[in-house]
Coordinates of C-alpha atoms in Angstrom, one line a residue:
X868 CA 14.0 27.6 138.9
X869 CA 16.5 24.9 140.2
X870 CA 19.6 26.1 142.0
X871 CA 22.8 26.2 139.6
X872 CA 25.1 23.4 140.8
X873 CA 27.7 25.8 142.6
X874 CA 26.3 25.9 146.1
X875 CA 23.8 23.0 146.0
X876 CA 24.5 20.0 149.0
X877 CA 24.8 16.8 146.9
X878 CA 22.4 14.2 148.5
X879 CA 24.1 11.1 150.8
X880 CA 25.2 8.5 148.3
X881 CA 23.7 5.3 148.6
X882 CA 24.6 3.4 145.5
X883 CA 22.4 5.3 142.9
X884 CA 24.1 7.3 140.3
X885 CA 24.5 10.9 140.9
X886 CA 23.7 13.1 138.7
X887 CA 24.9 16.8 137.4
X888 CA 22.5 18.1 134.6
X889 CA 24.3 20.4 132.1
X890 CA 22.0 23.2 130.2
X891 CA 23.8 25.6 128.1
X892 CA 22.3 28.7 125.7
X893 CA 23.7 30.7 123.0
X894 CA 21.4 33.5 123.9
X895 CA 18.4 34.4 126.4
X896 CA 16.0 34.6 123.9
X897 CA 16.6 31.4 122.6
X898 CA 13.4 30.0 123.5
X899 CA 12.9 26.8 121.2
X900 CA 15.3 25.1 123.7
X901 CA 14.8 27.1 127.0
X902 CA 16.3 25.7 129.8
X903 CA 13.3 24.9 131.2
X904 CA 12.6 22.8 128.1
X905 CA 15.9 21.2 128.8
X906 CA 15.8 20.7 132.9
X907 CA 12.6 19.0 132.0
X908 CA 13.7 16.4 129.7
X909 CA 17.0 16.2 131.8
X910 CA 15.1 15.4 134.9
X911 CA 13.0 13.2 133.2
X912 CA 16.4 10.7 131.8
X913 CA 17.5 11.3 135.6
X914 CA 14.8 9.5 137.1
X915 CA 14.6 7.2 133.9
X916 CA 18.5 5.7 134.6
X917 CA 17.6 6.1 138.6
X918 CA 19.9 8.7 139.8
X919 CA 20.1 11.4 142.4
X920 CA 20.7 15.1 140.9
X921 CA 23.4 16.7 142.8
X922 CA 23.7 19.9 141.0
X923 CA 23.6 21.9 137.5
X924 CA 25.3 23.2 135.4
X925 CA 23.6 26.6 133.8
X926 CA 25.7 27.8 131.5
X927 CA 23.7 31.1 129.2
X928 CA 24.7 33.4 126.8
X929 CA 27.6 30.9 125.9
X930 CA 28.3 29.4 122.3
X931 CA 29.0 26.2 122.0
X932 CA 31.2 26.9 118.8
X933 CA 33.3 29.3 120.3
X934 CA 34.1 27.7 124.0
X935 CA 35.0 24.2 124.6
X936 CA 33.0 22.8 128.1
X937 CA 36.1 23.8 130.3
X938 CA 35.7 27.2 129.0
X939 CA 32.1 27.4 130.4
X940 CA 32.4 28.6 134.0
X941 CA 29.0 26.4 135.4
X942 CA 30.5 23.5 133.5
X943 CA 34.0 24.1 134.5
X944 CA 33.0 23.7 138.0
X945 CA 32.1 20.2 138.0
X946 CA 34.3 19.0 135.6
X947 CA 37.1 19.7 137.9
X948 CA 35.1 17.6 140.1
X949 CA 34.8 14.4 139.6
X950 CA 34.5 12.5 142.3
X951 CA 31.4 14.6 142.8
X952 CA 28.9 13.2 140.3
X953 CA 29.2 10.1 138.5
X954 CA 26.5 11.2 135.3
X955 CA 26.3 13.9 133.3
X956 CA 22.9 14.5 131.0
X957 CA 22.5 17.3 128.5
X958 CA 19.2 18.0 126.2
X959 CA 21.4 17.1 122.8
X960 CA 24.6 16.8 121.4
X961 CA 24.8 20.1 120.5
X962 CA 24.1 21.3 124.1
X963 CA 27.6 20.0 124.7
X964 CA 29.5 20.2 122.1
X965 CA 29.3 21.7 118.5
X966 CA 33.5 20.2 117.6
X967 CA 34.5 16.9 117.2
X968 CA 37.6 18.1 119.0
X969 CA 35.6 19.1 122.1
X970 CA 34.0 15.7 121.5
X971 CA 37.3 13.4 121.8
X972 CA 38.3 16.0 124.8
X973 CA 34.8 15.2 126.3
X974 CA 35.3 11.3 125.8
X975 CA 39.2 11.1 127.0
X976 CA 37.8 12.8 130.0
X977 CA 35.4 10.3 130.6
X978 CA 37.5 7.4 130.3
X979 CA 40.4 8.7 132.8
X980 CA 38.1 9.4 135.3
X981 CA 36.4 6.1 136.0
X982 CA 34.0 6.0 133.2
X983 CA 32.0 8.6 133.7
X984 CA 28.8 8.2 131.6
X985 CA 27.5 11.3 128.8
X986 CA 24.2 10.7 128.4
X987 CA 21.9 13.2 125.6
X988 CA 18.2 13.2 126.4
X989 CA 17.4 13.3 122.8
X990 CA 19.6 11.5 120.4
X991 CA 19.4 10.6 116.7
X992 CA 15.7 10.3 116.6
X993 CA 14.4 11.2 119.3
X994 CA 15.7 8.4 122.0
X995 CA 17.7 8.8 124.6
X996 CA 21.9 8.5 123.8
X997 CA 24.3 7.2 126.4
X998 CA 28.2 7.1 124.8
X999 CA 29.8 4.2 125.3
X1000 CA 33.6 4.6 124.8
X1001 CA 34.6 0.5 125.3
X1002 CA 34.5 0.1 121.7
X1003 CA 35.9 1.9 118.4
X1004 CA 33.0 1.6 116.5
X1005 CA 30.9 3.3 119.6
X1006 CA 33.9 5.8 119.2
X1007 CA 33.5 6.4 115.6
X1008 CA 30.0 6.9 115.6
X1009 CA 30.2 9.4 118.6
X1010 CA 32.6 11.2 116.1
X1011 CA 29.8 11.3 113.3
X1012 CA 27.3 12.4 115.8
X1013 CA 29.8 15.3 116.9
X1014 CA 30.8 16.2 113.1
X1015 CA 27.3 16.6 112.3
X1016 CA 26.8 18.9 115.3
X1017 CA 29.8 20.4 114.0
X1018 CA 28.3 21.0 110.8
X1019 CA 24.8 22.4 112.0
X1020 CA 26.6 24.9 114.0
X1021 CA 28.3 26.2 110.8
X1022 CA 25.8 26.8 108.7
X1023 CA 23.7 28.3 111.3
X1024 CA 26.9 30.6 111.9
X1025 CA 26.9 31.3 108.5
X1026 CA 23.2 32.3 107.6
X1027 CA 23.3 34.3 110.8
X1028 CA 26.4 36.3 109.7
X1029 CA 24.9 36.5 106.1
X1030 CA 21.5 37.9 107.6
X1031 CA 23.4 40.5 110.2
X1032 CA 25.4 41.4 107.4
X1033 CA 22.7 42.3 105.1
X1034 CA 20.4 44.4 108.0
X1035 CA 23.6 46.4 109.1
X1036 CA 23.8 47.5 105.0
X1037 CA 20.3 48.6 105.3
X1038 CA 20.6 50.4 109.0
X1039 CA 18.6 48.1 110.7
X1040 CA 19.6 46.7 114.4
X1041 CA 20.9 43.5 113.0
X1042 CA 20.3 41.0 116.1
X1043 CA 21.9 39.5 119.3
X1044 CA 22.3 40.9 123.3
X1045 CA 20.5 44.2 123.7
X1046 CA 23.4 46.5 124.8
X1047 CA 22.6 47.8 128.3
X1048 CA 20.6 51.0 127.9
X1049 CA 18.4 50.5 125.0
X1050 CA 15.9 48.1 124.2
X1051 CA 14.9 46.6 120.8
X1052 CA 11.9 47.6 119.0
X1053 CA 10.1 48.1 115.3
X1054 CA 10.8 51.2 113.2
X1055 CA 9.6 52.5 109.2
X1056 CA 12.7 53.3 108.0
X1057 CA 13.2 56.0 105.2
X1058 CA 12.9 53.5 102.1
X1059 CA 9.6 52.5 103.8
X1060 CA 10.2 49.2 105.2
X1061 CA 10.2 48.3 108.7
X1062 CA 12.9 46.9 110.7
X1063 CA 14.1 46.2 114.2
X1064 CA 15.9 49.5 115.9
X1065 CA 17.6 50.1 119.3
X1066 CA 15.4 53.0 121.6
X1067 CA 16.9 54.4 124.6
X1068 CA 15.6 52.6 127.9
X1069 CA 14.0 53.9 130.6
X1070 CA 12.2 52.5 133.9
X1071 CA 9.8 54.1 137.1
X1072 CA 12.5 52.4 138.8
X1073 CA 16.0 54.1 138.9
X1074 CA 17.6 50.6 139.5
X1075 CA 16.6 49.6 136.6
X1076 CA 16.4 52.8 134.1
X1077 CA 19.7 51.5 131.9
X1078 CA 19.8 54.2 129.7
X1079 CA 19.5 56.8 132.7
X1080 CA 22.1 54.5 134.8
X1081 CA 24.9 54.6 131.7
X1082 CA 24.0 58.2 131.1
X1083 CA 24.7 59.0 135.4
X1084 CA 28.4 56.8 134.3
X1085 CA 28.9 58.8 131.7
X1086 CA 28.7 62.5 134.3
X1087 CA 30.5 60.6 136.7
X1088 CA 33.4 59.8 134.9
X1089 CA 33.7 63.5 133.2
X1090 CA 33.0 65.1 136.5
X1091 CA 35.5 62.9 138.2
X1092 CA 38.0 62.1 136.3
X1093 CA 40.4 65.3 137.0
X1094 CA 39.9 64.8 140.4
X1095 CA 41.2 61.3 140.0
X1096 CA 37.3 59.7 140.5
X1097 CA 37.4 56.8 138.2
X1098 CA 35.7 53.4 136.8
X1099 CA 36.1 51.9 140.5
X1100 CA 34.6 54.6 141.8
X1101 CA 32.1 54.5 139.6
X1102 CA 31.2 51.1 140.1
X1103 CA 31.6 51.3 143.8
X1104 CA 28.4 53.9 142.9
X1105 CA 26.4 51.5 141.2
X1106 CA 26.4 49.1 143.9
X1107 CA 25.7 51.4 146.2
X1108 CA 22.5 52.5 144.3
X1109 CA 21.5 48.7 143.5
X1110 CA 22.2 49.7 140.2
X1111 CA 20.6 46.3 137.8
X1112 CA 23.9 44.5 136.3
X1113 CA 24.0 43.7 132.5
X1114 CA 23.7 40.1 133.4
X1115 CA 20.4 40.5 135.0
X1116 CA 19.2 43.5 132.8
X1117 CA 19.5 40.4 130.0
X1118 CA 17.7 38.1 132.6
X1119 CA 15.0 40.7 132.2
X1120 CA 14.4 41.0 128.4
X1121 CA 14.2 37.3 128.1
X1122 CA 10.9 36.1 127.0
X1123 CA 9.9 34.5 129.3
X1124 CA 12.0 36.6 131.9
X1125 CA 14.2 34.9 134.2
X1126 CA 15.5 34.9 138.0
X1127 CA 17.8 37.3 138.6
X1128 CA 21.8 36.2 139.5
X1129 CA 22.1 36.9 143.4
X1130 CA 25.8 37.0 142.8
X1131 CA 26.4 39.1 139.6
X1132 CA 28.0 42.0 141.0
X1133 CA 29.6 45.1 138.8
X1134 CA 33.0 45.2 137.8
X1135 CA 35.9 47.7 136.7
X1136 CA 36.5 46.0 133.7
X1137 CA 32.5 46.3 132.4
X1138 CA 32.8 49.7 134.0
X1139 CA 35.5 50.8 131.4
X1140 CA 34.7 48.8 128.6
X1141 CA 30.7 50.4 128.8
X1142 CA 32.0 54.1 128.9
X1143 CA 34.4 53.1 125.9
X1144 CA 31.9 52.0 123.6
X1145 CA 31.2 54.0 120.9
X1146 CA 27.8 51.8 121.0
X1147 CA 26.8 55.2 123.3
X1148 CA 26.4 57.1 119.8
X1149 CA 24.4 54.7 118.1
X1150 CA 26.9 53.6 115.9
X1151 CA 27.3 49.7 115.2
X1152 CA 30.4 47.7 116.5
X1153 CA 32.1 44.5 116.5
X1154 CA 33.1 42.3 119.2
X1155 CA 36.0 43.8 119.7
X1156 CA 34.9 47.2 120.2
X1157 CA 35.6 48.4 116.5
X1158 CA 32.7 50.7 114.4
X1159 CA 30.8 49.0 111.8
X1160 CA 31.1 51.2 108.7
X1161 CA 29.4 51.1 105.0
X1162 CA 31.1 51.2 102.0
X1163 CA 32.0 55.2 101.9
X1164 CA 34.2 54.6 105.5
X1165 CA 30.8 56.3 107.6
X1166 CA 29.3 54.9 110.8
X1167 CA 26.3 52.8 110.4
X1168 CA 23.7 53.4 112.9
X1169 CA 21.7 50.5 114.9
X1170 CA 19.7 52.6 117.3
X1171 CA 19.1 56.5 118.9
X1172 CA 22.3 57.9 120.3
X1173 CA 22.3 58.1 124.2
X1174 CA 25.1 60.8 123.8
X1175 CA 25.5 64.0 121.7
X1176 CA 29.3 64.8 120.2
X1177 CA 30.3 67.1 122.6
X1178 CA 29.5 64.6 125.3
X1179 CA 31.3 61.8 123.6
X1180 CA 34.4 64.2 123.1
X1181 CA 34.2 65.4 126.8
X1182 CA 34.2 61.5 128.0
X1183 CA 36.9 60.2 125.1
X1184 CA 39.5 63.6 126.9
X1185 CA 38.3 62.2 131.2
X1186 CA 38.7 58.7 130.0
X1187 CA 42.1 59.2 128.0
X1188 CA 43.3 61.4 131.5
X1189 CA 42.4 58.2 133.6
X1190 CA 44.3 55.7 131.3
X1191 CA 47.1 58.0 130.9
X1192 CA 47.6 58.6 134.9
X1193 CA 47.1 62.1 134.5
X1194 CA 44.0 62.2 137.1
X1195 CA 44.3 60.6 140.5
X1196 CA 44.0 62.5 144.0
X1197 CA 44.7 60.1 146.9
X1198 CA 41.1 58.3 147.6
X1199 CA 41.9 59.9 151.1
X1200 CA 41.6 63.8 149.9
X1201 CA 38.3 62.8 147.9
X1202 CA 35.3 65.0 150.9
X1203 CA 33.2 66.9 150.2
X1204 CA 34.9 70.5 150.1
X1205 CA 37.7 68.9 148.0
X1206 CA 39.2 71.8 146.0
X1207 CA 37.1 74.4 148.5
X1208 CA 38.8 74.1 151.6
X1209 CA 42.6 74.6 152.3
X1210 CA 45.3 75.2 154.8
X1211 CA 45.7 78.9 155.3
X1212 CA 49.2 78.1 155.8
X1213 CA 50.5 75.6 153.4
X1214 CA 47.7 76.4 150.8
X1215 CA 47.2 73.0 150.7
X1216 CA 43.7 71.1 150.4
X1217 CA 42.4 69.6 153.9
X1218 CA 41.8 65.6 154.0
X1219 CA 39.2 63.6 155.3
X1220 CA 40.4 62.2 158.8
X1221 CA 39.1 60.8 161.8
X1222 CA 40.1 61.1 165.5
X1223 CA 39.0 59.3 168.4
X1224 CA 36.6 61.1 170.7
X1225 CA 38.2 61.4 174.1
X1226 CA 36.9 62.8 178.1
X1227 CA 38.3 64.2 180.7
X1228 CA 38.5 62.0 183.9
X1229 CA 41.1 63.1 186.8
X1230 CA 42.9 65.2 184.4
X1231 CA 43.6 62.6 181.9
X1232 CA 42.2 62.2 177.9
X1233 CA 40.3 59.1 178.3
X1234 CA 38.9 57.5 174.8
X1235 CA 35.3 57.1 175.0
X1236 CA 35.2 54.5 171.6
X1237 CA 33.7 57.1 169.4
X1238 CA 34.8 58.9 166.2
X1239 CA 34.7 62.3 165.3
X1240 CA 34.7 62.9 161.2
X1241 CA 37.2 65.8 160.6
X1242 CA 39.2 67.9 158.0
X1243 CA 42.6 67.5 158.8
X1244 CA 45.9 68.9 157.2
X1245 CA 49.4 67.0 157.9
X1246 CA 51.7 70.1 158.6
X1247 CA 54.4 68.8 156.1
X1248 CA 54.8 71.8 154.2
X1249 CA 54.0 74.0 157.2
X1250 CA 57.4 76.2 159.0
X1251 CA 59.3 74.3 161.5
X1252 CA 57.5 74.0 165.4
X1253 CA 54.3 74.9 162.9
X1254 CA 52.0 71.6 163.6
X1255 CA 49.3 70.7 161.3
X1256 CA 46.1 71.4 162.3
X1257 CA 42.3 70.0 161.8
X1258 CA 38.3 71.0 162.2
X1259 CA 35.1 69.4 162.7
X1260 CA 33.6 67.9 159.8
X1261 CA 29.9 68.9 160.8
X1262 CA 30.9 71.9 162.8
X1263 CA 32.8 73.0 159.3
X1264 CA 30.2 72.0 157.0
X1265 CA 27.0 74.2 158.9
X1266 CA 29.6 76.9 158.9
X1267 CA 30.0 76.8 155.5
X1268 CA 26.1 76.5 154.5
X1269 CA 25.4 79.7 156.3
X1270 CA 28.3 81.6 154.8
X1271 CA 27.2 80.7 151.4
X1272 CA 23.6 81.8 152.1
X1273 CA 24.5 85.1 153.3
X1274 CA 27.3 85.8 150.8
X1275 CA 25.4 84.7 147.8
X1276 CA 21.6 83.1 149.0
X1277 CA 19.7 86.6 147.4
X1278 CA 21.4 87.2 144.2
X1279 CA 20.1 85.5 140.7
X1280 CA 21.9 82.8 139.0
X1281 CA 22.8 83.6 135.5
X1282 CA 22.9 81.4 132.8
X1283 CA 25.3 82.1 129.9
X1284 CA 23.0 81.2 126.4
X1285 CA 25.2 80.1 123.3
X1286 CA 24.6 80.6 120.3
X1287 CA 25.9 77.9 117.8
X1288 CA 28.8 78.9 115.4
X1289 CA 30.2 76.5 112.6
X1290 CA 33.3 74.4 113.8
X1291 CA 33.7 71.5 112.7
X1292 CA 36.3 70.4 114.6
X1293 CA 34.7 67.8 116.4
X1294 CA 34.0 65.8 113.0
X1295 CA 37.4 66.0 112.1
X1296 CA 38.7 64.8 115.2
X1297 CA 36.4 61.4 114.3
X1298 CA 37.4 61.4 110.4
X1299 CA 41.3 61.1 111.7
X1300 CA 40.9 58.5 114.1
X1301 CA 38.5 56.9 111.3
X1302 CA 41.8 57.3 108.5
X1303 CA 43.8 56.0 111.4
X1304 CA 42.1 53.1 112.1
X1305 CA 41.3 52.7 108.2
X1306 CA 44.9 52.7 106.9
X1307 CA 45.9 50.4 110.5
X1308 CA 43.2 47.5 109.1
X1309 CA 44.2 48.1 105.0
X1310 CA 47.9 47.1 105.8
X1311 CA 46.6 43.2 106.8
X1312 CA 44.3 42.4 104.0
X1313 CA 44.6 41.4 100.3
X1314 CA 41.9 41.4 96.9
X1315 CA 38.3 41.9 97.9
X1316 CA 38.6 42.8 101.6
X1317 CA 41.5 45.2 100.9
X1318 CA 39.5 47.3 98.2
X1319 CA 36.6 47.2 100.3
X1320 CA 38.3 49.3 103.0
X1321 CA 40.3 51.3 100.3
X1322 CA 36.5 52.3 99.3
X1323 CA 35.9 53.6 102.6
X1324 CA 39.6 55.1 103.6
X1325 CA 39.4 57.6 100.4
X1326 CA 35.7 58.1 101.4
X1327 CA 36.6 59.1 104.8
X1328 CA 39.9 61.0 103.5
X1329 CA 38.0 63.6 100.7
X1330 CA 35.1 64.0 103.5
X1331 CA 38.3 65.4 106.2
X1332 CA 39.8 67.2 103.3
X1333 CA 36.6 69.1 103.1
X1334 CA 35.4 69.9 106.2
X1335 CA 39.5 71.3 106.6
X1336 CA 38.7 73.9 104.0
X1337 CA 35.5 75.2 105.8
X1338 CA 36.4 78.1 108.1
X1339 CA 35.7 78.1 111.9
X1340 CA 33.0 80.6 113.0
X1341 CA 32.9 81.4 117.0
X1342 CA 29.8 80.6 118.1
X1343 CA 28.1 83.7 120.5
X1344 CA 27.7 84.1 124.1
X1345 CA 25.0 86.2 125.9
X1346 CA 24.1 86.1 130.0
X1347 CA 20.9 85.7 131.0
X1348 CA 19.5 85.9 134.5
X1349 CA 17.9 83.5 135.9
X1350 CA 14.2 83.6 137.9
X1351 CA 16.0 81.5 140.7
X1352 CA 18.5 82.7 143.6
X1353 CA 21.8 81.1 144.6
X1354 CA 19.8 80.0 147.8
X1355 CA 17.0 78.3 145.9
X1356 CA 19.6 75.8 144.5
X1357 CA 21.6 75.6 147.3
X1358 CA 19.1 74.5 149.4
X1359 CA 17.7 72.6 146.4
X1360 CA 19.9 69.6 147.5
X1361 CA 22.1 68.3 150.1
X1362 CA 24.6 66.6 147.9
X1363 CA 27.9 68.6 149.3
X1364 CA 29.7 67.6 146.5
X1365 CA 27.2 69.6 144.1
X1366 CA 27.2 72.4 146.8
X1367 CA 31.3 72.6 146.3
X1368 CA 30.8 72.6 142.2
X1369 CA 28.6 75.6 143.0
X1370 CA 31.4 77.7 145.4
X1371 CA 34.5 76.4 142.6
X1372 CA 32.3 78.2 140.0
X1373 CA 31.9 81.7 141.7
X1374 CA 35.1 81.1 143.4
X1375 CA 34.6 80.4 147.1
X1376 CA 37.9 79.0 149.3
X1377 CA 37.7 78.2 152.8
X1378 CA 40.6 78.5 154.4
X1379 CA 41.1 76.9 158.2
X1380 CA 43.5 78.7 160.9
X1381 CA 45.5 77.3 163.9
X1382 CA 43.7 77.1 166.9
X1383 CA 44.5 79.8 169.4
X1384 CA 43.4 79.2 173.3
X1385 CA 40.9 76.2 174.4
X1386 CA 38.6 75.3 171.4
X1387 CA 37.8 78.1 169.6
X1388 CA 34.3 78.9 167.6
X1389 CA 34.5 77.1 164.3
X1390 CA 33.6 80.7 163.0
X1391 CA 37.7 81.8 164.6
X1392 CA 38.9 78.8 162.5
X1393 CA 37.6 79.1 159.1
X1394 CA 37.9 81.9 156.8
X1395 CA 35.4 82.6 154.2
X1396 CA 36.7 83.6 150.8
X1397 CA 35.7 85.2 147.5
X1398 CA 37.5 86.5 144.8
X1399 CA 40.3 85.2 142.3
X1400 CA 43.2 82.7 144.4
X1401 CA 44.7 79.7 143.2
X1402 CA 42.9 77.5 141.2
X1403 CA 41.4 74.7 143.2
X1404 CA 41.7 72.0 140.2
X1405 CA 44.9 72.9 139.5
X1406 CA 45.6 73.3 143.1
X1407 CA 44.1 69.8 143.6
X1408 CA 46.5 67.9 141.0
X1409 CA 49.1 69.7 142.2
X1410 CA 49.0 68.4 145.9
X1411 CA 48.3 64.6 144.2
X1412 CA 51.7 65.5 142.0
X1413 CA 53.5 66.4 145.4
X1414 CA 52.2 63.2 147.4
X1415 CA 53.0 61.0 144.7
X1416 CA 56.3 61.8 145.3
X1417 CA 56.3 61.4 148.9

């Protein structure tokens, strides 16, 4: 594949035209006009006028109806150029522009900056196009050309629309970018016909298992979020793990696939807007992130759910503490033991700290360069002349791992087994945010669209006042033991973080002491603790309340 034009060292000008070839797609799978398709014929007109290419412009997964060129961020780049090319070729018209107001914008440009020549590969007929602005009548057919464009883009707009329309009233997937974590394939659907439907994607390769990758999001961001872990740490996790982006994973369902982006990196804002989408139930949605629903107010379905309702319900509560700044310990308090290990005089959790590694030389501290990882607590709530005090990261953690074992490595796990109740308290939580977001979209529209969602607000509406009327029956809990020790899945992993999940549930705290004489044992600075003491969350939220304040 040729290099996109961002990066590529123009050749030395020696009086031929230089060249910028523009390729643009509405979608990957577009393959009647592939880029390749177009590079060829763009290369071809290159040679053909005798210039130099200095560069592309590749712009994919773009429409040409609903960005102008300086909304495309390949084509942007050399249109703020211009004293870099002095050509610029697409495949057709409609490659460039599908507006006549893009058009004119297209053809001022040209004209204030030297004459810069638009040339199509394939114009009316089949024959190369160059515009030629130094006449109206050149102008006014330019205008035709771009109307008709204009036109072609409509209707194709308009039978697309009419055909996802009618698959989403049937069920069916109705068409465009795979959402990350499912991949498209055929289905018999209960009236018998077949039809394209969205399965849950998985891969040998955990860098590229999407629907394993959004599910790992998905724990992350529960687990994390009352301890203030959120969507940058997240997505500071998925780089770490090489996790494939949703540019590249759409790189790889095109048919033929393509290179991947060396540059397409995560970011926050796909972070959040991934674990928002209620696309992670199945459910069909709009652009902007709103459910698709059918003509009784109720979900319509485009492919397998990759998450359960209590799962959805757990995220919707982490995600709403993250946007409403409830959640957020200091990135500095976020070690392993976080919640586990305290101050035994303050109370107050331990941070991850460094301090420099020093030697004695002629009764002096000398630094030696290194680093020593440490758990270190500040003092600032300890009695006055009381300084703060610290311990050895590894020293600490070994400690800990054999007091664990011997405390709890022989005895069983236990698992508590529920037995389901009726509670449908989940469903009504979604029917009044469905009636909320219902009557919020009835209060905007008029005749036909209006009664439409009336249709589906007093469906929703008699479906809540029903479920309100059914009673709630507690669902049962029994223990079981389990045929695996503590020890077994302690030593299972090595993740420390998992290891302190385990000690929060059968209530571990480690509390360090002051150091008394010359460097103590790390067994005479930590205490070992088991039994009912302040909870660590609580604890945890508490001492991001107080530093907040700070």
């Amino acid at each position: 594949m040729t290099p996109r034009g961002r990066g590529v060292q123009p050749p030395k000008h020696h009086g031929r035209p230089r060249v910028v070839g523009a390729k643009r797609l509405s979608r990957y799978t577009d393959a009647s006009t592939s880029v390749e398709v177009q590079e060829e014929m763009i290369t071809g007109v290159a040679a053909r006028v005798g210039g130099d290419l200095v560069g592309w412009a590749e712009d994919v997964d773009t429409s040409a109806l609903k960005t102008t060129p300086w909304e495309r961020e390949e084509l942007r780049y050399w249109l703020d150029r211009p004293d870099e090319w002095d050509v610029m070729i697409w495949q057709r018209m409609d490659r460039a522009v599908r507006n006549m107001g893009d058009m004119v914008d297209l053809a001022r440009y040209a004209k204030k900056n030297n004459g810069k020549r638009l040339i199509f590969a394939s114009g009316p007929g089949g024959v190369m196009l160059e515009l030629d602005f130094s006449s109206p009548m050149s102008e006014l057919i330019m205008l035709i050309l771009a109307f008709a464009a204009q036109l072609e883009g409509q209707t194709i707009m308009e039978r697309n629309q009419g055909a996802a329309a009618h698959l989403q009233s049937l069920g069916r997937w109705p068409g465009g970018i795979v959402p990350y974590g499912w991949k498209v394939g055929r289905k018999t659907f209960a009236d018998g016909n077949e039809g394209y439907w969205l399965y849950l994607h998985t891969d040998e390769d955990p860098t590229r298992s999407t629907a394993d990758i959004r599910r790992q999001m998905v724990a992350r961001a529960i687990s994390g979020a009352p301890v203030g872990r959120g969507y940058s740490d997240i997505r500071r996790w998925l780089e770490e793990m090489e996790a494939i982006t949703p540019k590249n994973r759409r790189a790889l369902q095109a048919d033929p696939p393509r290179e991947f982006d060396p540059d397409s990196r995560w970011r926050v804002t796909v972070v959040r807007e991934m674990l928002l989408s209620p696309i992670m139930r199945g459910f069909l949605t709009k652009r902007d992130g709103t459910i698709v629903r059918d003509e009784t107010g109720a979900p319509i379905k485009q492919g397998e759910a990759m998450l359960d309702d209590d799962t959805w319900h757990a995220l919707s509560d982490a995600l709403r503490l993250l946007e409403n700044g409830q959640a957020g310990i200091p990135r500095s308090d976020g070690h392993e033991l976080l919640g586990v290990l305290v101050c035994s005089i303050c109370e107050r959790n331990l941070v991850a700290s460094w301090h420099a590694k020093t030697v004695q030389v002629n009764k002096k501290r000398i630094p030696t360069g290194e680093r020593v990882a440490t758990f270190q607590c500040n003092g600032g709530e300890h009695p006055a002349g009381v300084p703060g005090l610290g311990v050895r990261r590894a020293e600490t953690l070994e400690w800990v791992d054999e007091q664990f074992i011997a405390h709890f490595g022989p005895f069983r796990r236990t698992q508590t087994v529920r037995t389901p109740g009726v509670d449908h308290r989940a469903e009504i939580v979604d029917l009044e945010a469905d009636v909320e977001e219902l009557s919020t979209r009835l209060g905007g529209l008029r005749g036909p669209a209006a009664d439409a969602v009336m249709k589906q607000l007093q469906g929703r509406s008699d479906r809540l006042e029903e479920l309100r009327q059914q009673p709630v029956i507690p669902a049962r809990e029994s223990v079981v033991e389990l045929d695996r020790t503590w020890a077994d899945d302690w030593r299972a992993t090595d993740d420390w973080r998992a290891r302190a999940e385990m000690m929060r549930s059968v209530g571990v705290r480690v509390e360090a002491l002051p150091a008394v004489g010359w460097r103590p044992d790390i067994g005479e600075r930590l205490r070992f603790r088991v039994g009912t003491h302040v909870d660590p969350e609580e604890d945890a939220l508490e001492d991001a309340r107080h530093q907040a304040e700070l």
